Amino acid sequence: MPAATEENMTDETTPPRAEEAAVPVRRSSRQASKKRVVLSPNEVKQKRLRYTEDKAGDPQKLKKPPLEAATVKQSEIMLNNENCDSDAEQDCPAVSLLSDSEAEQDCPAVSLLSDSEAEQDYPAATAALKPKPKPKSRGLRKEKPRVSEEVLPVRKSLRLQKQEAQVLLLRENPPMADDAVEMMRKLEGPVAMVPVNMEEGSVLPTELLELWKEVRGAACVHDNHRRPFAPPLTDRLTVSVLQCTDTQREKRSLKEYRAELNRLQLSEERVVKVVKERIFSAAFHPCASRLLLAAGDKTGRVGLWDMGAQWGDDGVLLFEPHSRPVCSMAFSRTSPSSLLTLSYDGCLRCTDVERAIFDEVYRSDVGLSSFDFLSHDCSTLLVCNWEGEVAVVDRRTPGTSHECVSSLDPRTLRCVSVHPLQRQYFVAAESSISSAYFSPDSGTRVLTTCMDNRIRVFDTSELKPQVPLLSSIRHNMHTGRWLTKLRAVWDPRQEDCFVVGSVERPRQVQVYHESGEQLRVLEDAELLTTVCSVTAFHPSRAALLGGNASGRLHVFTP
């Protein structure tokens, strides 16, 4: 056999190759349709130089067609721009990148406007895009958190310290914190009326004392112990006459009352933080010359706000007469300088501005929930607690105990209201009913707020066991645990109308007629942004307040 040569071995191991079996390069239809021009390096250099010289020397030679924003799509531009080389910009001028000046000349629709030009040409659009300034916070200032300079050691578990676990026994009565003990000790007996938001040693402003003395009634006098006693018979008749003339107000038509409601507005100066925590109760001072308001919060603080005053924080003075929520408060009708406050801590107090103290009127071992004046001179009170008991408290009697107490129901009593004319009658609200109030002048209606999302008005012109239902209004009462429960209250200047807060959006306060007709929805998109659970009308002026969960009062005035 002939010897195997290298060529023979290569031919045997290499498979035969087809002479004309060239495999074409796979291209997409879009790329296949384009003719790729192969240029030599010299031609590429000359073309680039010629393009730059023409563009820099004579811009007219490279004239680009104007772009139309309505016809040229961004997707097409990006697609063509990816496939066109930078060397072929002359062949594809529609996708060449333009400078800002060239874009403004060729396509005015896509030109960029400056801020000043945009404000002149499109004022409404620019105003809508600008962020709205937040309303200025008024009233109590936020306390800066105290930063401790002491460096605490790193805490390690007993396992990391290689120590055995210790067996600790819980105490039956754990010790109270020092602050809580101090608070409980301070609240026994009279509490000094010293503002806590002012410097130490500050006293009540003289303007506030003069304001309270201006409206102080002459029918209520004090003895040496500064506790009111029953006036003589002639003074009693005078008090009765004054009370009757006060209740016989001129009745306005519903049209006039609606027109007055339409004039009520909210301004930035009338939104003030009066207390630090959630508001549980609020009231207007009966003075008509100036607006003086009071509010009680969750921690037992009471704030006084004289609108327009300069003392304290924007006219706000803060006190600490209680240790738990102040759930009810009211100014005495015969002696408006006396502000009575009732709290869950089982204490009922009354302000004495002459001695600058919160005097203790009544103390109970059970938490108190509500009170109302039982006599025309406001010396006798009707107080209810959380165990279903109602007590009669006489402020003229020395001591802090009640005259008598009766148990109405083993369930909780949330509210009590005395008939304005027939004082032997009163209405009490149980656990599922948030509030129940007689109409302020005649007592012919009872307004109730219930947790079944209903506000009801009953006809009590004839007091009998079964009172007829006059109207029922559906109202959302689901406030949750972080908001004070809604309570519908009468307008003392228009006893057939009432006001109630709302959890609807936008945030609002609603005014209704006893028939169920909605008279006015008070709202403000910028200033009223929270739920006002606590509402009240001024007794002698066209003013309405609403208190929220952050301690702010919103006052609507004409």
Coordinates of C-alpha atoms in Angstrom, one line a residue:
M1 CA 0.0 0.0 0.0
P2 CA 1.2 3.4 -0.7
A3 CA 2.3 5.4 2.3
A4 CA -0.3 7.8 3.7
T5 CA 0.6 11.3 3.0
E6 CA -0.4 14.4 4.9
E7 CA -2.7 15.6 2.1
N8 CA -4.5 12.3 1.9
M9 CA -5.1 12.3 5.7
T10 CA -6.5 15.8 5.6
D11 CA -8.8 14.9 2.8
E12 CA -10.1 11.9 4.7
T13 CA -10.7 13.7 7.9
T14 CA -12.2 16.9 6.5
P15 CA -15.7 16.6 5.2
P16 CA -16.3 17.8 1.6
R17 CA -17.4 21.5 1.4
A18 CA -19.9 22.7 -1.1
E19 CA -18.4 25.0 -3.5
E20 CA -21.4 27.4 -3.8
A21 CA -23.1 26.8 -0.5
A22 CA -22.6 30.4 0.9
V23 CA -25.0 31.0 3.9
P24 CA -26.5 34.5 3.7
V25 CA -26.3 36.8 6.7
R26 CA -29.7 37.0 8.4
R27 CA -31.0 40.5 8.6
S28 CA -34.4 42.0 9.5
S29 CA -36.6 43.3 6.8
R30 CA -36.0 46.9 8.0
Q31 CA -32.2 46.5 7.9
A32 CA -32.3 44.6 4.6
S33 CA -34.2 47.4 2.9
K34 CA -31.4 49.9 3.8
K35 CA -28.3 50.1 1.6
R36 CA -25.2 50.3 3.6
V37 CA -22.5 52.3 1.9
V38 CA -19.0 51.2 2.6
L39 CA -16.5 54.2 2.6
S40 CA -12.8 54.2 2.7
P41 CA -11.0 55.9 5.6
N42 CA -10.1 58.8 3.5
E43 CA -13.7 59.3 2.3
V44 CA -15.0 59.1 5.9
K45 CA -12.5 61.8 7.0
Q46 CA -13.3 64.1 4.1
K47 CA -17.0 63.7 4.7
R48 CA -16.8 64.5 8.4
L49 CA -14.6 67.6 7.7
R50 CA -17.0 68.8 5.0
Y51 CA -20.0 68.4 7.3
T52 CA -18.5 70.3 10.2
E53 CA -17.2 73.1 8.0
D54 CA -20.6 73.6 6.3
K55 CA -22.4 73.5 9.6
A56 CA -20.0 76.0 11.2
G57 CA -19.4 78.3 8.2
D58 CA -22.8 78.5 6.5
P59 CA -25.7 77.2 8.4
Q60 CA -28.0 77.7 5.5
K61 CA -26.4 74.9 3.6
L62 CA -27.7 72.4 6.2
K63 CA -31.3 73.4 6.4
K64 CA -33.4 71.1 8.4
P65 CA -37.1 70.7 7.8
P66 CA -39.3 71.9 10.7
L67 CA -40.5 69.3 13.2
E68 CA -44.2 68.9 13.8
A69 CA -44.9 67.7 17.3
A70 CA -48.3 66.3 16.3
T71 CA -46.9 64.1 13.5
V72 CA -43.5 63.0 14.6
K73 CA -43.7 60.4 17.3
Q74 CA -41.1 59.9 19.9
S75 CA -40.9 56.2 19.3
E76 CA -40.2 56.7 15.6
I77 CA -37.4 59.2 16.4
M78 CA -35.7 56.8 18.8
L79 CA -36.0 53.9 16.4
N80 CA -34.5 55.8 13.5
N81 CA -31.9 57.4 15.7
E82 CA -30.6 53.9 16.8
N83 CA -30.2 52.8 13.2
C84 CA -28.7 55.9 11.6
D85 CA -25.0 56.3 12.1
S86 CA -23.6 59.7 13.1
D87 CA -21.9 59.8 9.7
A88 CA -25.3 59.7 7.9
E89 CA -26.9 62.7 9.6
Q90 CA -27.0 64.4 6.2
D91 CA -28.9 61.5 4.8
C92 CA -31.3 61.5 7.8
P93 CA -31.8 65.1 8.9
A94 CA -35.2 64.6 10.5
V95 CA -33.7 62.7 13.5
S96 CA -30.6 64.9 14.0
L97 CA -30.3 66.4 17.5
L98 CA -31.1 70.0 17.6
S99 CA -29.8 72.6 20.1
D100 CA -32.3 74.6 22.2
S101 CA -31.9 77.7 19.9
E102 CA -32.5 75.6 16.8
A103 CA -35.5 73.9 18.3
E104 CA -37.1 77.2 19.2
Q105 CA -36.6 78.4 15.6
D106 CA -37.8 75.3 13.8
C107 CA -40.4 74.1 16.3
P108 CA -42.0 76.8 18.5
A109 CA -44.4 74.3 20.0
V110 CA -41.6 72.6 21.9
S111 CA -39.6 75.6 22.9
L112 CA -38.9 76.0 26.6
L113 CA -40.4 79.0 28.5
S114 CA -38.7 80.7 31.4
D115 CA -40.5 81.0 34.7
S116 CA -41.4 84.7 34.2
E117 CA -42.7 84.0 30.6
A118 CA -44.7 81.0 31.8
E119 CA -46.4 83.1 34.6
Q120 CA -47.3 85.8 32.0
D121 CA -48.6 83.4 29.4
Y122 CA -50.2 80.8 31.6
P123 CA -51.0 82.3 35.0
A124 CA -53.6 79.7 36.0
A125 CA -51.4 76.7 35.2
T126 CA -48.3 78.1 37.0
A127 CA -50.4 79.0 40.1
A128 CA -51.8 75.4 40.2
L129 CA -48.3 73.9 40.0
K130 CA -46.8 76.0 42.8
P131 CA -47.0 74.4 46.3
K132 CA -49.5 76.1 48.5
P133 CA -48.0 77.7 51.7
K134 CA -49.1 76.0 54.9
P135 CA -51.2 78.1 57.3
K136 CA -49.2 79.6 60.1
S137 CA -49.5 77.7 63.4
R138 CA -50.9 79.8 66.2
G139 CA -51.4 79.2 69.9
L140 CA -49.3 76.9 72.0
R141 CA -45.8 76.2 70.8
K142 CA -44.3 72.8 70.4
E143 CA -41.9 71.9 73.2
K144 CA -38.5 70.9 71.9
P145 CA -37.5 67.4 73.1
R146 CA -34.8 67.4 75.8
V147 CA -31.6 65.8 74.6
S148 CA -29.8 63.9 77.3
E149 CA -26.0 64.5 77.4
E150 CA -25.4 61.5 79.6
V151 CA -23.9 58.6 77.7
L152 CA -25.7 55.4 78.7
P153 CA -23.8 52.1 78.8
V154 CA -24.5 49.5 76.2
R155 CA -27.2 47.1 77.3
K156 CA -26.3 43.4 77.2
S157 CA -28.4 40.4 78.0
L158 CA -27.4 38.0 80.8
R159 CA -26.6 35.4 78.2
L160 CA -24.0 37.6 76.5
Q161 CA -22.6 38.5 80.0
K162 CA -22.4 34.7 80.7
Q163 CA -24.6 35.0 83.7
E164 CA -27.5 32.9 84.9
A165 CA -31.1 34.2 84.5
Q166 CA -32.6 35.8 87.5
V167 CA -36.1 34.9 88.8
L168 CA -38.1 38.1 89.4
L169 CA -41.5 38.2 91.2
L170 CA -44.0 40.9 90.1
R171 CA -45.3 43.1 92.8
E172 CA -49.0 43.2 93.5
N173 CA -49.2 47.0 93.5
P174 CA -46.4 48.3 91.3
P175 CA -45.1 51.7 92.4
M176 CA -46.4 54.8 90.5
A177 CA -44.0 57.1 88.7
D178 CA -42.9 60.2 90.6
D179 CA -44.7 62.5 88.1
A180 CA -48.0 60.6 88.6
V181 CA -47.6 60.7 92.4
E182 CA -46.9 64.4 92.3
M183 CA -49.9 65.0 90.0
M184 CA -52.3 63.2 92.4
R185 CA -51.0 65.1 95.4
K186 CA -51.3 68.4 93.7
L187 CA -54.9 67.8 92.6
E188 CA -56.2 67.3 96.2
G189 CA -57.9 70.5 97.2
P190 CA -57.6 73.9 95.5
V191 CA -55.2 74.2 92.6
A192 CA -53.4 77.5 91.9
M193 CA -54.5 79.2 88.7
V194 CA -51.0 79.7 87.3
P195 CA -50.4 79.5 83.5
V196 CA -48.0 76.7 82.7
N197 CA -47.1 78.2 79.3
M198 CA -45.6 81.3 80.9
E199 CA -42.6 82.0 82.9
E200 CA -42.4 80.9 86.5
G201 CA -44.0 83.3 89.0
S202 CA -46.4 84.7 86.3
V203 CA -49.9 85.8 87.4
L204 CA -53.1 86.2 85.5
P205 CA -53.2 89.2 83.2
T206 CA -55.1 92.2 84.6
E207 CA -57.0 92.5 81.3
L208 CA -58.4 89.0 81.7
L209 CA -59.6 89.8 85.3
E210 CA -61.2 93.0 84.1
L211 CA -62.9 91.2 81.3
W212 CA -64.4 88.7 83.7
K213 CA -65.4 91.4 86.1
E214 CA -67.3 93.4 83.4
V215 CA -69.8 90.6 83.0
R216 CA -70.0 89.5 86.6
G217 CA -73.6 89.3 87.8
A218 CA -74.7 91.1 90.9
A219 CA -77.0 88.3 92.0
C220 CA -74.3 86.0 93.2
V221 CA -72.3 87.2 96.3
H222 CA -69.7 85.5 98.4
D223 CA -69.0 85.0 102.0
N224 CA -65.7 84.9 103.8
H225 CA -64.9 81.5 102.5
R226 CA -65.6 82.7 98.9
R227 CA -68.4 80.2 98.5
P228 CA -71.7 81.5 97.1
F229 CA -74.8 81.4 99.3
A230 CA -78.5 81.8 98.6
P231 CA -79.4 85.5 98.0
P232 CA -82.4 87.0 99.8
L233 CA -85.9 86.8 98.5
T234 CA -85.8 90.1 96.6
D235 CA -82.6 89.1 94.9
R236 CA -84.1 85.7 94.0
L237 CA -87.0 87.4 92.3
T238 CA -84.6 89.6 90.4
V239 CA -82.7 86.6 89.2
S240 CA -85.9 85.0 88.1
V241 CA -87.0 88.1 86.2
L242 CA -83.5 88.4 84.5
Q243 CA -83.7 84.7 83.6
C244 CA -87.1 85.1 82.0
T245 CA -86.2 88.1 80.0
D246 CA -83.0 86.4 78.9
T247 CA -84.9 83.4 77.6
Q248 CA -87.6 85.5 75.8
R249 CA -85.5 86.4 72.8
E250 CA -86.8 87.6 69.6
K251 CA -87.5 84.7 67.4
R252 CA -86.0 85.0 63.9
S253 CA -87.4 83.3 60.8
L254 CA -85.6 80.4 59.3
K255 CA -84.7 82.6 56.3
E256 CA -83.0 85.2 58.5
Y257 CA -81.1 82.5 60.4
R258 CA -79.9 80.8 57.2
A259 CA -78.6 84.2 55.9
E260 CA -76.7 84.6 59.2
L261 CA -75.2 81.2 58.8
N262 CA -74.1 82.0 55.2
R263 CA -72.0 84.9 56.5
L264 CA -70.0 82.7 58.9
Q265 CA -66.4 82.2 57.6
L266 CA -63.1 80.8 58.9
S267 CA -59.9 82.8 58.8
E268 CA -56.3 82.0 59.6
E269 CA -56.3 84.1 62.8
R270 CA -59.2 82.1 64.2
V271 CA -57.5 78.7 64.1
V272 CA -55.4 78.4 67.3
K273 CA -53.9 75.6 69.3
V274 CA -55.5 76.1 72.8
V275 CA -54.5 72.8 74.5
K276 CA -51.8 70.2 73.9
E277 CA -53.9 67.0 73.5
R278 CA -57.3 66.0 72.1
I279 CA -60.2 68.3 73.0
F280 CA -63.0 66.7 75.0
S281 CA -65.1 69.8 75.8
A282 CA -65.2 73.5 74.9
A283 CA -67.4 76.5 75.7
F284 CA -67.8 80.2 74.9
H285 CA -67.7 82.9 77.6
P286 CA -71.1 84.8 77.5
C287 CA -69.3 88.2 77.1
A288 CA -70.5 89.9 73.9
S289 CA -67.8 92.5 73.6
R290 CA -64.9 90.1 73.0
L291 CA -64.6 86.4 72.2
L292 CA -63.3 84.4 75.1
L293 CA -63.2 80.6 74.8
A294 CA -62.2 77.7 77.0
A295 CA -61.3 74.1 76.1
G296 CA -60.4 71.0 78.1
D297 CA -58.2 68.2 76.7
K298 CA -57.4 64.5 77.3
T299 CA -54.7 65.0 80.0
G300 CA -56.7 67.3 82.3
R301 CA -55.5 70.7 80.9
V302 CA -57.7 73.7 80.5
G303 CA -56.9 76.4 78.0
L304 CA -58.3 79.9 77.9
W305 CA -58.1 81.9 74.6
D306 CA -58.9 85.6 74.4
M307 CA -59.1 86.3 70.7
G308 CA -57.0 89.4 69.9
A309 CA -55.0 89.4 73.2
Q310 CA -51.2 89.4 73.3
W311 CA -50.5 87.5 76.5
G312 CA -49.3 83.9 76.6
D313 CA -49.1 82.2 73.2
D314 CA -51.2 84.4 70.9
G315 CA -53.7 85.0 73.7
V316 CA -53.7 81.5 75.0
L317 CA -53.2 80.6 78.7
L318 CA -52.8 76.9 79.7
F319 CA -53.7 75.5 83.2
E320 CA -53.5 72.0 84.7
P321 CA -56.5 71.7 87.2
H322 CA -57.2 68.0 86.5
S323 CA -55.3 64.8 85.9
R324 CA -57.6 63.1 83.5
P325 CA -59.9 64.1 80.5
V326 CA -62.0 67.2 81.1
C327 CA -65.3 65.8 79.6
S328 CA -67.6 68.7 80.5
M329 CA -67.4 72.4 81.2
A330 CA -69.7 75.4 81.3
F331 CA -69.7 79.1 82.4
S332 CA -72.2 80.0 85.1
R333 CA -75.1 82.0 83.7
T334 CA -75.5 84.3 86.8
S335 CA -71.7 84.6 87.4
P336 CA -69.9 84.2 84.1
S337 CA -66.5 84.6 85.9
S338 CA -67.1 81.1 87.3
L339 CA -66.0 78.4 84.9
L340 CA -67.0 74.9 86.1
T341 CA -64.9 71.9 84.8
L342 CA -65.7 68.2 85.4
S343 CA -63.2 65.4 84.8
Y344 CA -62.8 61.6 84.7
D345 CA -60.6 62.0 87.8
G346 CA -63.8 62.3 89.9
C347 CA -63.4 66.0 90.6
L348 CA -65.6 69.0 89.8
R349 CA -63.9 72.4 90.1
C350 CA -64.8 76.1 89.8
T351 CA -62.6 79.0 88.9
D352 CA -62.1 81.8 91.4
V353 CA -60.4 84.6 89.5
E354 CA -60.1 86.8 92.6
R355 CA -58.1 84.3 94.5
A356 CA -56.6 82.8 91.2
I357 CA -57.5 79.2 92.1
F358 CA -59.5 76.3 90.8
D359 CA -61.6 75.6 93.8
E360 CA -62.8 72.0 94.5
V361 CA -66.6 71.8 94.5
Y362 CA -67.2 68.1 94.5
R363 CA -65.1 64.9 94.7
S364 CA -66.1 61.4 94.0
D365 CA -64.3 58.0 94.1
V366 CA -66.0 57.2 90.7
G367 CA -65.1 58.9 87.5
L368 CA -67.6 61.7 86.6
S369 CA -69.0 62.1 83.1
S370 CA -71.4 65.1 82.9
F371 CA -73.2 67.8 84.9
D372 CA -75.9 70.5 84.4
F373 CA -77.2 73.4 86.5
L374 CA -80.2 72.4 88.6
S375 CA -81.2 75.8 89.9
H376 CA -81.7 79.2 88.1
D377 CA -78.9 80.8 90.1
C378 CA -76.5 78.0 89.2
S379 CA -75.7 77.2 92.8
T380 CA -77.1 73.6 92.7
L381 CA -75.7 71.1 90.2
L382 CA -76.8 67.7 88.9
V383 CA -73.8 65.4 88.4
C384 CA -73.7 61.9 86.9
N385 CA -70.9 59.3 86.9
W386 CA -69.8 56.2 85.0
E387 CA -71.6 53.8 87.3
G388 CA -75.2 55.0 86.6
E389 CA -75.5 57.3 89.6
V390 CA -76.9 60.9 89.7
A391 CA -75.9 63.2 92.6
V392 CA -77.2 66.6 93.7
V393 CA -74.4 68.9 94.6
D394 CA -75.0 72.3 96.4
R395 CA -72.1 74.7 96.0
R396 CA -73.2 76.7 99.1
T397 CA -72.6 73.7 101.4
P398 CA -69.1 73.5 102.9
G399 CA -67.1 70.5 101.9
T400 CA -66.9 68.4 98.7
S401 CA -69.7 65.9 99.1
H402 CA -73.1 65.6 97.6
E403 CA -76.5 66.3 99.1
C404 CA -78.1 63.1 97.8
V405 CA -77.4 60.4 95.2
S406 CA -79.6 58.1 93.3
S407 CA -78.8 55.1 91.1
L408 CA -80.7 55.2 87.8
D409 CA -79.2 52.3 85.9
P410 CA -76.3 50.0 86.4
R411 CA -75.0 50.9 83.0
T412 CA -72.9 54.0 82.2
L413 CA -74.4 57.5 82.1
R414 CA -72.7 59.7 79.5
C415 CA -74.8 62.9 79.7
V416 CA -77.4 64.6 81.8
S417 CA -79.6 67.6 80.9
V418 CA -82.1 69.5 83.1
H419 CA -85.4 70.9 81.8
P420 CA -84.9 74.7 81.5
L421 CA -88.4 75.6 83.0
Q422 CA -89.5 72.5 85.0
R423 CA -86.4 71.8 86.9
Q424 CA -87.8 68.7 88.5
Y425 CA -87.3 66.9 85.1
F426 CA -84.0 65.9 83.6
V427 CA -82.9 63.5 80.8
A428 CA -79.9 61.2 81.0
A429 CA -78.1 59.4 78.2
E430 CA -77.0 55.8 78.6
S431 CA -74.0 53.9 77.1
S432 CA -75.2 53.6 73.5
I433 CA -76.3 57.3 73.4
S434 CA -73.6 59.9 73.3
S435 CA -75.7 62.9 74.4
A436 CA -79.2 64.1 75.1
Y437 CA -80.2 67.7 75.6
F438 CA -83.4 69.7 76.2
S439 CA -83.9 72.7 74.0
P440 CA -82.4 75.6 75.8
D441 CA -85.4 78.0 76.2
S442 CA -88.6 76.0 76.3
G443 CA -87.6 72.5 76.8
T444 CA -90.1 71.3 74.2
R445 CA -87.6 69.2 72.3
V446 CA -84.9 66.6 73.2
L447 CA -81.9 66.2 70.9
T448 CA -80.1 62.8 71.1
T449 CA -77.0 61.5 69.3
C450 CA -76.8 57.8 69.1
M451 CA -74.2 55.3 68.0
D452 CA -76.6 53.7 65.5
N453 CA -75.7 56.6 63.2
R454 CA -78.8 58.5 64.0
I455 CA -79.6 62.0 65.3
R456 CA -83.1 62.1 66.7
V457 CA -85.4 64.9 67.9
F458 CA -88.2 64.1 70.3
D459 CA -91.3 66.2 71.0
T460 CA -91.4 66.9 74.8
S461 CA -94.0 69.6 74.8
E462 CA -96.0 67.1 76.9
L463 CA -93.9 65.2 79.4
K464 CA -95.2 61.6 79.4
P465 CA -93.6 58.1 79.5
Q466 CA -93.6 57.7 75.7
V467 CA -92.5 60.9 73.9
P468 CA -93.2 61.0 70.2
L469 CA -90.3 61.1 67.7
L470 CA -90.3 64.3 65.6
S471 CA -87.4 63.6 63.2
S472 CA -84.5 61.2 62.6
I473 CA -81.4 62.1 60.6
R474 CA -78.8 59.7 59.4
H475 CA -75.3 60.7 60.4
N476 CA -72.0 58.8 60.5
M477 CA -70.9 58.4 64.1
H478 CA -67.9 56.1 63.7
T479 CA -65.1 58.3 65.0
G480 CA -62.9 55.5 66.3
R481 CA -60.8 55.5 69.5
W482 CA -58.6 58.5 68.6
L483 CA -61.4 61.0 68.1
T484 CA -63.9 62.4 70.6
K485 CA -67.4 61.1 70.1
L486 CA -69.7 63.4 68.1
R487 CA -72.4 65.3 70.0
A488 CA -75.2 67.4 68.4
V489 CA -75.9 70.5 70.5
W490 CA -78.6 73.2 70.3
D491 CA -78.0 76.8 69.2
P492 CA -79.0 78.9 72.3
R493 CA -80.0 81.8 70.0
Q494 CA -82.2 79.6 67.8
E495 CA -83.5 76.7 69.8
D496 CA -85.0 74.9 66.9
C497 CA -81.6 74.4 65.2
F498 CA -78.5 72.5 66.2
V499 CA -74.9 71.9 65.1
V500 CA -72.8 68.7 64.9
G501 CA -69.4 67.7 63.6
S502 CA -68.8 65.3 60.7
V503 CA -66.3 62.7 59.6
E504 CA -67.1 63.2 56.0
R505 CA -64.7 64.6 53.4
P506 CA -64.0 67.4 52.8
R507 CA -63.9 68.1 56.6
Q508 CA -67.0 70.1 57.6
V509 CA -69.4 71.2 60.4
Q510 CA -73.1 70.8 59.7
V511 CA -76.1 72.8 60.9
Y512 CA -79.6 71.3 60.9
H513 CA -83.1 72.3 61.6
E514 CA -85.2 70.2 64.0
S515 CA -87.2 68.9 61.1
G516 CA -84.1 67.3 59.6
E517 CA -83.4 70.0 57.0
Q518 CA -79.7 70.8 56.5
L519 CA -79.2 74.6 56.7
R520 CA -75.5 75.0 56.2
V521 CA -72.3 73.1 55.7
L522 CA -69.3 75.0 57.0
E523 CA -66.0 74.0 55.4
D524 CA -62.7 75.3 54.3
A525 CA -60.3 73.3 52.2
E526 CA -57.2 75.0 53.5
L527 CA -57.9 75.8 57.2
L528 CA -60.4 73.0 58.1
T529 CA -58.6 69.7 57.4
T530 CA -59.5 67.6 60.5
V531 CA -62.6 66.3 62.2
C532 CA -64.1 68.8 64.7
S533 CA -65.8 66.5 67.1
V534 CA -66.6 69.2 69.7
T535 CA -68.9 72.0 68.6
A536 CA -70.7 74.9 70.3
F537 CA -72.5 78.2 69.5
H538 CA -71.9 81.5 71.2
P539 CA -74.8 82.3 73.6
S540 CA -75.2 85.9 72.4
R541 CA -73.2 86.4 69.2
A542 CA -73.0 84.9 65.7
A543 CA -70.0 82.7 66.3
L544 CA -69.4 78.9 66.2
L545 CA -66.5 76.9 67.4
G546 CA -65.1 73.5 66.5
G547 CA -62.4 71.5 68.4
N548 CA -60.3 68.7 66.9
A549 CA -58.0 66.0 68.2
S550 CA -54.8 68.1 68.1
G551 CA -56.0 70.7 70.5
R552 CA -57.0 73.4 68.0
L553 CA -60.1 75.5 68.0
H554 CA -61.7 76.7 64.8
V555 CA -64.0 79.8 65.2
F556 CA -66.4 80.7 62.5
T557 CA -67.5 84.4 62.6
P558 CA -69.1 86.8 60.1

